[in-house]
């Protein structure tokens, strides 16, 4: 059997072959008649011919750019890494301070009101009215208020004092709870016998009272260094005592 023929080399385009032949003729040197023989070394024209042939053989025609490819599918998760080396214990800290927390129960309102439609109490010295209150805590304070009509009259200078007592004693934490009315002698035309009743108030906070029943009372008395006059409390109007327990 005959051996297979080698595959034929692809034919170059006719135009490129013709161009190559013209370049070879132009690069071949023309020797004059009767010129001596050229030495047996390779002439420069032959080297240039090989450079042109090599350049032609190395040329490649670049085609149009292809369609961009699509993104590939997301890869699967990798294998979990191995656990790291456990950390070492830190240095021992300094000893902290001991703090005590106190838990107090929520505060509930505790108040009371005693009222009178028309006291019309004309005494100048003594207790006018009282209201009993139940105090829930020993470390709380009591807020007291008396509201009612007060009057004082006299022909010469006089002074009257309205004040609160708690279980028969005036407040000592920190000071008494009081209000005064002072009346001067006046002039002969406008003398002090004028009879004016005005709604007034006596109010304050008292601390240091123990828990339990507390008798809260409003009194009338004299001022120091002044004579008493003609006092009146609660004329023709509503009077009231309001008591409220407050946290300190």
PDB file of C-alpha atoms in Angstrom:
ATOM      1  CA  UNK A   1       0.000   0.000   0.000  1.00  0.00           C
ATOM      2  CA  UNK A   2       1.148   3.548  -0.715  1.00  0.00           C
ATOM      3  CA  UNK A   3       1.875   5.776   2.216  1.00  0.00           C
ATOM      4  CA  UNK A   4      -0.675   8.550   2.725  1.00  0.00           C
ATOM      5  CA  UNK A   5       0.138  11.778   1.058  1.00  0.00           C
ATOM      6  CA  UNK A   6       0.932  14.712   3.251  1.00  0.00           C
ATOM      7  CA  UNK A   7      -1.850  17.205   3.634  1.00  0.00           C
ATOM      8  CA  UNK A   8      -1.634  19.955   1.105  1.00  0.00           C
ATOM      9  CA  UNK A   9      -0.718  23.335   2.494  1.00  0.00           C
ATOM     10  CA  UNK A  10      -3.437  25.923   2.087  1.00  0.00           C
ATOM     11  CA  UNK A  11      -2.869  28.020  -0.997  1.00  0.00           C
ATOM     12  CA  UNK A  12      -1.995  31.598  -0.408  1.00  0.00           C
ATOM     13  CA  UNK A  13      -4.173  34.177  -2.045  1.00  0.00           C
ATOM     14  CA  UNK A  14      -3.034  35.033  -5.594  1.00  0.00           C
ATOM     15  CA  UNK A  15      -2.689  38.722  -4.765  1.00  0.00           C
ATOM     16  CA  UNK A  16      -0.372  38.114  -1.835  1.00  0.00           C
ATOM     17  CA  UNK A  17       1.825  35.740  -3.905  1.00  0.00           C
ATOM     18  CA  UNK A  18       2.203  38.303  -6.664  1.00  0.00           C
ATOM     19  CA  UNK A  19       3.096  40.978  -4.120  1.00  0.00           C
ATOM     20  CA  UNK A  20       5.763  38.683  -2.645  1.00  0.00           C
ATOM     21  CA  UNK A  21       7.377  38.075  -6.058  1.00  0.00           C
ATOM     22  CA  UNK A  22       7.565  41.797  -6.789  1.00  0.00           C
ATOM     23  CA  UNK A  23       9.244  42.415  -3.442  1.00  0.00           C
ATOM     24  CA  UNK A  24      11.826  39.727  -4.179  1.00  0.00           C
ATOM     25  CA  UNK A  25      12.673  41.240  -7.598  1.00  0.00           C
ATOM     26  CA  UNK A  26      13.030  44.709  -6.164  1.00  0.00           C
ATOM     27  CA  UNK A  27      15.299  43.556  -3.395  1.00  0.00           C
ATOM     28  CA  UNK A  28      17.602  41.509  -5.746  1.00  0.00           C
ATOM     29  CA  UNK A  29      20.717  43.582  -6.579  1.00  0.00           C
ATOM     30  CA  UNK A  30      21.542  44.303 -10.286  1.00  0.00           C
ATOM     31  CA  UNK A  31      25.162  43.545 -11.123  1.00  0.00           C
ATOM     32  CA  UNK A  32      26.879  45.369 -14.041  1.00  0.00           C
ATOM     33  CA  UNK A  33      28.300  43.478 -16.978  1.00  0.00           C
ATOM     34  CA  UNK A  34      31.876  42.293 -16.544  1.00  0.00           C
ATOM     35  CA  UNK A  35      31.732  42.761 -12.777  1.00  0.00           C
ATOM     36  CA  UNK A  36      33.877  40.393 -10.695  1.00  0.00           C
ATOM     37  CA  UNK A  37      32.274  37.447  -8.965  1.00  0.00           C
ATOM     38  CA  UNK A  38      30.693  38.120  -5.586  1.00  0.00           C
ATOM     39  CA  UNK A  39      32.246  36.288  -2.703  1.00  0.00           C
ATOM     40  CA  UNK A  40      30.494  33.129  -1.550  1.00  0.00           C
ATOM     41  CA  UNK A  41      28.898  34.878   1.475  1.00  0.00           C
ATOM     42  CA  UNK A  42      25.144  35.404   1.791  1.00  0.00           C
ATOM     43  CA  UNK A  43      24.247  38.773   0.269  1.00  0.00           C
ATOM     44  CA  UNK A  44      22.108  41.274   2.181  1.00  0.00           C
ATOM     45  CA  UNK A  45      19.329  40.944  -0.406  1.00  0.00           C
ATOM     46  CA  UNK A  46      18.892  37.269   0.435  1.00  0.00           C
ATOM     47  CA  UNK A  47      18.634  38.106   4.172  1.00  0.00           C
ATOM     48  CA  UNK A  48      16.012  40.725   3.441  1.00  0.00           C
ATOM     49  CA  UNK A  49      14.059  38.204   1.331  1.00  0.00           C
ATOM     50  CA  UNK A  50      13.972  35.754   4.243  1.00  0.00           C
ATOM     51  CA  UNK A  51      12.833  38.498   6.623  1.00  0.00           C
ATOM     52  CA  UNK A  52       9.940  39.325   4.297  1.00  0.00           C
ATOM     53  CA  UNK A  53       8.982  35.640   3.983  1.00  0.00           C
ATOM     54  CA  UNK A  54       9.152  35.168   7.778  1.00  0.00           C
ATOM     55  CA  UNK A  55       7.060  38.274   8.261  1.00  0.00           C
ATOM     56  CA  UNK A  56       4.451  36.970   5.832  1.00  0.00           C
ATOM     57  CA  UNK A  57       4.367  33.517   7.428  1.00  0.00           C
ATOM     58  CA  UNK A  58       3.919  35.066  10.916  1.00  0.00           C
ATOM     59  CA  UNK A  59       1.014  37.284   9.886  1.00  0.00           C
ATOM     60  CA  UNK A  60      -2.488  36.225  11.088  1.00  0.00           C
ATOM     61  CA  UNK A  61      -5.738  37.805  10.109  1.00  0.00           C
ATOM     62  CA  UNK A  62      -7.766  38.742  13.270  1.00  0.00           C
ATOM     63  CA  UNK A  63     -11.444  37.951  13.115  1.00  0.00           C
ATOM     64  CA  UNK A  64     -14.328  39.842  14.710  1.00  0.00           C
ATOM     65  CA  UNK A  65     -14.766  39.755  18.504  1.00  0.00           C
ATOM     66  CA  UNK A  66     -16.980  36.997  19.848  1.00  0.00           C
ATOM     67  CA  UNK A  67     -20.172  37.343  21.894  1.00  0.00           C
ATOM     68  CA  UNK A  68     -19.408  37.913  25.631  1.00  0.00           C
ATOM     69  CA  UNK A  69     -20.002  34.810  27.687  1.00  0.00           C
ATOM     70  CA  UNK A  70     -22.577  34.555  30.507  1.00  0.00           C
ATOM     71  CA  UNK A  71     -21.747  34.477  34.198  1.00  0.00           C
ATOM     72  CA  UNK A  72     -21.284  31.022  35.555  1.00  0.00           C
ATOM     73  CA  UNK A  73     -23.419  29.449  38.282  1.00  0.00           C
ATOM     74  CA  UNK A  74     -22.452  30.283  41.895  1.00  0.00           C
ATOM     75  CA  UNK A  75     -20.079  27.789  43.363  1.00  0.00           C
ATOM     76  CA  UNK A  76     -20.920  25.555  46.290  1.00  0.00           C
ATOM     77  CA  UNK A  77     -19.948  26.490  49.851  1.00  0.00           C
ATOM     78  CA  UNK A  78     -16.508  25.452  50.877  1.00  0.00           C
ATOM     79  CA  UNK A  79     -15.647  22.961  53.557  1.00  0.00           C
ATOM     80  CA  UNK A  80     -15.996  24.486  57.086  1.00  0.00           C
ATOM     81  CA  UNK A  81     -12.717  25.367  58.672  1.00  0.00           C
ATOM     82  CA  UNK A  82     -11.370  23.637  61.706  1.00  0.00           C
ATOM     83  CA  UNK A  83     -12.001  25.249  65.139  1.00  0.00           C
ATOM     84  CA  UNK A  84      -9.330  27.608  66.351  1.00  0.00           C
ATOM     85  CA  UNK A  85      -7.141  27.169  69.372  1.00  0.00           C
ATOM     86  CA  UNK A  86      -8.963  28.138  72.631  1.00  0.00           C
ATOM     87  CA  UNK A  87      -7.825  31.446  74.088  1.00  0.00           C
ATOM     88  CA  UNK A  88      -5.991  31.726  77.363  1.00  0.00           C
ATOM     89  CA  UNK A  89      -7.498  33.118  80.552  1.00  0.00           C
ATOM     90  CA  UNK A  90      -6.873  36.816  81.103  1.00  0.00           C
ATOM     91  CA  UNK A  91      -5.136  38.317  84.087  1.00  0.00           C
ATOM     92  CA  UNK A  92      -7.106  38.556  87.330  1.00  0.00           C
ATOM     93  CA  UNK A  93      -8.916  41.877  87.788  1.00  0.00           C
ATOM     94  CA  UNK A  94      -8.916  44.085  90.849  1.00  0.00           C
ATOM     95  CA  UNK A  95     -11.461  43.538  93.584  1.00  0.00           C
ATOM     96  CA  UNK A  96     -14.592  45.635  93.043  1.00  0.00           C
ATOM     97  CA  UNK A  97     -16.578  47.621  95.556  1.00  0.00           C
ATOM     98  CA  UNK A  98     -19.628  46.095  97.200  1.00  0.00           C
ATOM     99  CA  UNK A  99     -22.804  47.929  96.260  1.00  0.00           C
ATOM    100  CA  UNK A 100     -26.045  47.312  98.084  1.00  0.00           C
ATOM    101  CA  UNK A 101     -29.243  47.706  96.137  1.00  0.00           C
ATOM    102  CA  UNK A 102     -32.418  48.645  97.929  1.00  0.00           C
ATOM    103  CA  UNK A 103     -35.772  47.696  96.511  1.00  0.00           C
ATOM    104  CA  UNK A 104     -38.594  49.901  97.722  1.00  0.00           C
ATOM    105  CA  UNK A 105     -42.237  49.205  97.147  1.00  0.00           C
ATOM    106  CA  UNK A 106     -44.082  51.526  94.801  1.00  0.00           C
ATOM    107  CA  UNK A 107     -45.617  54.606  96.390  1.00  0.00           C
ATOM    108  CA  UNK A 108     -49.386  54.655  96.694  1.00  0.00           C
ATOM    109  CA  UNK A 109     -51.267  57.952  97.163  1.00  0.00           C
ATOM    110  CA  UNK A 110     -52.518  58.546 100.699  1.00  0.00           C
ATOM    111  CA  UNK A 111     -54.603  61.656 101.406  1.00  0.00           C
ATOM    112  CA  UNK A 112     -57.721  62.800 103.208  1.00  0.00           C
ATOM    113  CA  UNK A 113     -60.017  65.832 103.275  1.00  0.00           C
ATOM    114  CA  UNK A 114     -62.302  67.075 106.047  1.00  0.00           C
ATOM    115  CA  UNK A 115     -64.682  69.916 105.202  1.00  0.00           C
ATOM    116  CA  UNK A 116     -67.375  72.041 106.882  1.00  0.00           C
ATOM    117  CA  UNK A 117     -70.121  73.988 105.148  1.00  0.00           C
ATOM    118  CA  UNK A 118     -70.199  76.894 107.603  1.00  0.00           C
ATOM    119  CA  UNK A 119     -68.104  76.841 110.763  1.00  0.00           C
ATOM    120  CA  UNK A 120     -68.936  80.374 111.906  1.00  0.00           C
ATOM    121  CA  UNK A 121     -66.528  79.834 114.776  1.00  0.00           C
ATOM    122  CA  UNK A 122     -65.954  83.056 116.708  1.00  0.00           C
ATOM    123  CA  UNK A 123     -63.476  81.950 119.391  1.00  0.00           C
ATOM    124  CA  UNK A 124     -60.269  83.960 119.858  1.00  0.00           C
ATOM    125  CA  UNK A 125     -58.182  81.239 121.576  1.00  0.00           C
ATOM    126  CA  UNK A 126     -58.371  77.443 121.140  1.00  0.00           C
ATOM    127  CA  UNK A 127     -59.014  74.609 118.724  1.00  0.00           C
ATOM    128  CA  UNK A 128     -61.204  75.375 115.723  1.00  0.00           C
ATOM    129  CA  UNK A 129     -61.448  71.998 113.899  1.00  0.00           C
ATOM    130  CA  UNK A 130     -59.595  68.686 113.567  1.00  0.00           C
ATOM    131  CA  UNK A 131     -59.203  65.802 111.108  1.00  0.00           C
ATOM    132  CA  UNK A 132     -57.814  62.324 111.973  1.00  0.00           C
ATOM    133  CA  UNK A 133     -55.423  60.816 109.423  1.00  0.00           C
ATOM    134  CA  UNK A 134     -53.752  57.368 109.146  1.00  0.00           C
ATOM    135  CA  UNK A 135     -50.056  57.762 108.295  1.00  0.00           C
ATOM    136  CA  UNK A 136     -48.648  54.676 106.528  1.00  0.00           C
ATOM    137  CA  UNK A 137     -44.884  55.236 106.882  1.00  0.00           C
ATOM    138  CA  UNK A 138     -42.649  56.661 109.552  1.00  0.00           C
ATOM    139  CA  UNK A 139     -40.108  58.142 107.082  1.00  0.00           C
ATOM    140  CA  UNK A 140     -42.638  60.209 105.139  1.00  0.00           C
ATOM    141  CA  UNK A 141     -43.812  63.811 105.458  1.00  0.00           C
ATOM    142  CA  UNK A 142     -47.299  65.248 105.913  1.00  0.00           C
ATOM    143  CA  UNK A 143     -48.573  68.125 103.799  1.00  0.00           C
ATOM    144  CA  UNK A 144     -51.458  69.966 105.482  1.00  0.00           C
ATOM    145  CA  UNK A 145     -53.719  72.753 104.223  1.00  0.00           C
ATOM    146  CA  UNK A 146     -56.493  74.753 105.885  1.00  0.00           C
ATOM    147  CA  UNK A 147     -58.655  76.941 103.638  1.00  0.00           C
ATOM    148  CA  UNK A 148     -61.447  79.145 104.998  1.00  0.00           C
ATOM    149  CA  UNK A 149     -62.655  82.668 105.774  1.00  0.00           C
ATOM    150  CA  UNK A 150     -60.632  84.521 108.449  1.00  0.00           C
ATOM    151  CA  UNK A 151     -61.356  87.845 110.119  1.00  0.00           C
ATOM    152  CA  UNK A 152     -59.819  90.055 112.814  1.00  0.00           C
ATOM    153  CA  UNK A 153     -61.054  93.376 114.200  1.00  0.00           C
ATOM    154  CA  UNK A 154     -60.040  95.576 117.111  1.00  0.00           C
ATOM    155  CA  UNK A 155     -59.998  99.281 118.125  1.00  0.00           C
ATOM    156  CA  UNK A 156     -56.268  99.297 118.918  1.00  0.00           C
ATOM    157  CA  UNK A 157     -53.399  97.350 117.312  1.00  0.00           C
ATOM    158  CA  UNK A 158     -53.915  93.579 117.606  1.00  0.00           C
ATOM    159  CA  UNK A 159     -52.669  90.282 116.124  1.00  0.00           C
ATOM    160  CA  UNK A 160     -54.076  86.755 115.852  1.00  0.00           C
ATOM    161  CA  UNK A 161     -52.328  83.542 114.791  1.00  0.00           C
ATOM    162  CA  UNK A 162     -53.802  80.425 113.106  1.00  0.00           C
ATOM    163  CA  UNK A 163     -51.625  77.273 113.308  1.00  0.00           C
ATOM    164  CA  UNK A 164     -51.608  73.464 112.981  1.00  0.00           C
ATOM    165  CA  UNK A 165     -50.991  70.817 115.658  1.00  0.00           C
ATOM    166  CA  UNK A 166     -50.176  67.110 115.235  1.00  0.00           C
ATOM    167  CA  UNK A 167     -51.377  64.947 118.124  1.00  0.00           C
ATOM    168  CA  UNK A 168     -51.649  68.123 120.209  1.00  0.00           C
ATOM    169  CA  UNK A 169     -48.147  69.509 119.453  1.00  0.00           C
ATOM    170  CA  UNK A 170     -46.992  72.017 116.862  1.00  0.00           C
ATOM    171  CA  UNK A 171     -44.714  70.824 114.075  1.00  0.00           C
ATOM    172  CA  UNK A 172     -41.015  70.697 114.948  1.00  0.00           C
ATOM    173  CA  UNK A 173     -39.723  69.254 111.688  1.00  0.00           C
ATOM    174  CA  UNK A 174     -38.530  71.728 110.856  1.00  0.00           C
ATOM    175  CA  UNK A 175     -40.777  74.628 112.096  1.00  0.00           C
ATOM    176  CA  UNK A 176     -44.409  75.372 113.041  1.00  0.00           C
ATOM    177  CA  UNK A 177     -47.028  75.754 110.286  1.00  0.00           C
ATOM    178  CA  UNK A 178     -48.851  79.050 110.831  1.00  0.00           C
ATOM    179  CA  UNK A 179     -50.407  82.223 109.404  1.00  0.00           C
ATOM    180  CA  UNK A 180     -51.120  85.577 111.128  1.00  0.00           C
ATOM    181  CA  UNK A 181     -53.342  88.615 110.693  1.00  0.00           C
ATOM    182  CA  UNK A 182     -52.168  91.915 112.132  1.00  0.00           C
ATOM    183  CA  UNK A 183     -54.444  94.968 112.419  1.00  0.00           C
ATOM    184  CA  UNK A 184     -53.263  98.498 113.242  1.00  0.00           C
ATOM    185  CA  UNK A 185     -55.241 101.156 115.110  1.00  0.00           C
ATOM    186  CA  UNK A 186     -55.954 103.175 111.976  1.00  0.00           C
ATOM    187  CA  UNK A 187     -57.281 106.707 111.668  1.00  0.00           C
ATOM    188  CA  UNK A 188     -60.529 108.116 113.189  1.00  0.00           C
ATOM    189  CA  UNK A 189     -62.112 108.116 109.713  1.00  0.00           C
ATOM    190  CA  UNK A 190     -60.958 104.578 108.774  1.00  0.00           C
ATOM    191  CA  UNK A 191     -60.518 102.919 112.166  1.00  0.00           C
ATOM    192  CA  UNK A 192     -59.818  99.247 112.845  1.00  0.00           C
ATOM    193  CA  UNK A 193     -63.382  98.327 113.686  1.00  0.00           C
ATOM    194  CA  UNK A 194     -64.018  97.594 110.018  1.00  0.00           C
ATOM    195  CA  UNK A 195     -65.377  94.024 109.639  1.00  0.00           C
ATOM    196  CA  UNK A 196     -63.756  92.185 106.673  1.00  0.00           C
ATOM    197  CA  UNK A 197     -63.862  88.385 106.194  1.00  0.00           C
ATOM    198  CA  UNK A 198     -61.409  87.018 103.619  1.00  0.00           C
ATOM    199  CA  UNK A 199     -60.801  83.435 102.465  1.00  0.00           C
ATOM    200  CA  UNK A 200     -57.226  82.612 103.477  1.00  0.00           C
ATOM    201  CA  UNK A 201     -55.037  79.508 103.777  1.00  0.00           C
ATOM    202  CA  UNK A 202     -52.570  77.970 106.228  1.00  0.00           C
ATOM    203  CA  UNK A 203     -50.260  75.418 104.554  1.00  0.00           C
ATOM    204  CA  UNK A 204     -46.965  73.564 105.071  1.00  0.00           C
ATOM    205  CA  UNK A 205     -44.993  70.286 105.328  1.00  0.00           C
ATOM    206  CA  UNK A 206     -44.173  68.532 108.589  1.00  0.00           C
ATOM    207  CA  UNK A 207     -41.588  65.747 109.022  1.00  0.00           C
ATOM    208  CA  UNK A 208     -40.675  63.490 111.935  1.00  0.00           C
ATOM    209  CA  UNK A 209     -44.196  62.175 112.624  1.00  0.00           C
ATOM    210  CA  UNK A 210     -44.483  58.431 113.268  1.00  0.00           C
ATOM    211  CA  UNK A 211     -46.767  56.046 111.432  1.00  0.00           C
ATOM    212  CA  UNK A 212     -50.300  55.445 112.693  1.00  0.00           C
ATOM    213  CA  UNK A 213     -53.254  57.662 113.613  1.00  0.00           C
ATOM    214  CA  UNK A 214     -52.475  61.385 113.653  1.00  0.00           C
ATOM    215  CA  UNK A 215     -54.890  64.029 114.968  1.00  0.00           C
ATOM    216  CA  UNK A 216     -54.395  67.090 112.746  1.00  0.00           C
ATOM    217  CA  UNK A 217     -56.050  70.254 114.110  1.00  0.00           C
ATOM    218  CA  UNK A 218     -56.249  73.971 113.261  1.00  0.00           C
ATOM    219  CA  UNK A 219     -56.037  76.412 116.194  1.00  0.00           C
ATOM    220  CA  UNK A 220     -56.244  80.162 116.767  1.00  0.00           C
ATOM    221  CA  UNK A 221     -54.116  82.043 119.301  1.00  0.00           C
ATOM    222  CA  UNK A 222     -52.255  85.269 119.943  1.00  0.00           C
ATOM    223  CA  UNK A 223     -49.066  86.660 118.445  1.00  0.00           C
ATOM    224  CA  UNK A 224     -46.113  87.401 120.697  1.00  0.00           C
ATOM    225  CA  UNK A 225     -45.990  90.950 122.147  1.00  0.00           C
ATOM    226  CA  UNK A 226     -49.436  91.929 120.742  1.00  0.00           C
ATOM    227  CA  UNK A 227     -52.859  91.753 122.374  1.00  0.00           C
ATOM    228  CA  UNK A 228     -55.531  89.591 120.879  1.00  0.00           C
ATOM    229  CA  UNK A 229     -58.413  90.965 118.906  1.00  0.00           C
ATOM    230  CA  UNK A 230     -61.871  89.733 117.859  1.00  0.00           C
ATOM    231  CA  UNK A 231     -61.217  86.702 115.629  1.00  0.00           C
ATOM    232  CA  UNK A 232     -63.632  84.773 113.423  1.00  0.00           C
ATOM    233  CA  UNK A 233     -63.089  81.590 111.337  1.00  0.00           C
ATOM    234  CA  UNK A 234     -65.219  80.030 108.580  1.00  0.00           C
ATOM    235  CA  UNK A 235     -67.960  82.617 108.348  1.00  0.00           C
ATOM    236  CA  UNK A 236     -70.704  81.903 105.815  1.00  0.00           C
ATOM    237  CA  UNK A 237     -68.501  79.699 103.584  1.00  0.00           C
ATOM    238  CA  UNK A 238     -66.957  76.236 103.220  1.00  0.00           C
ATOM    239  CA  UNK A 239     -63.809  75.472 105.239  1.00  0.00           C
ATOM    240  CA  UNK A 240     -61.594  72.425 104.717  1.00  0.00           C
ATOM    241  CA  UNK A 241     -58.485  70.620 105.968  1.00  0.00           C
ATOM    242  CA  UNK A 242     -56.523  68.553 103.418  1.00  0.00           C
ATOM    243  CA  UNK A 243     -53.858  66.075 104.569  1.00  0.00           C
ATOM    244  CA  UNK A 244     -51.482  64.224 102.220  1.00  0.00           C
ATOM    245  CA  UNK A 245     -48.623  61.795 102.927  1.00  0.00           C
ATOM    246  CA  UNK A 246     -45.557  62.414 100.752  1.00  0.00           C
ATOM    247  CA  UNK A 247     -42.281  60.478 100.302  1.00  0.00           C
ATOM    248  CA  UNK A 248     -39.096  62.146 101.556  1.00  0.00           C
TER     249      UNK A 248
END
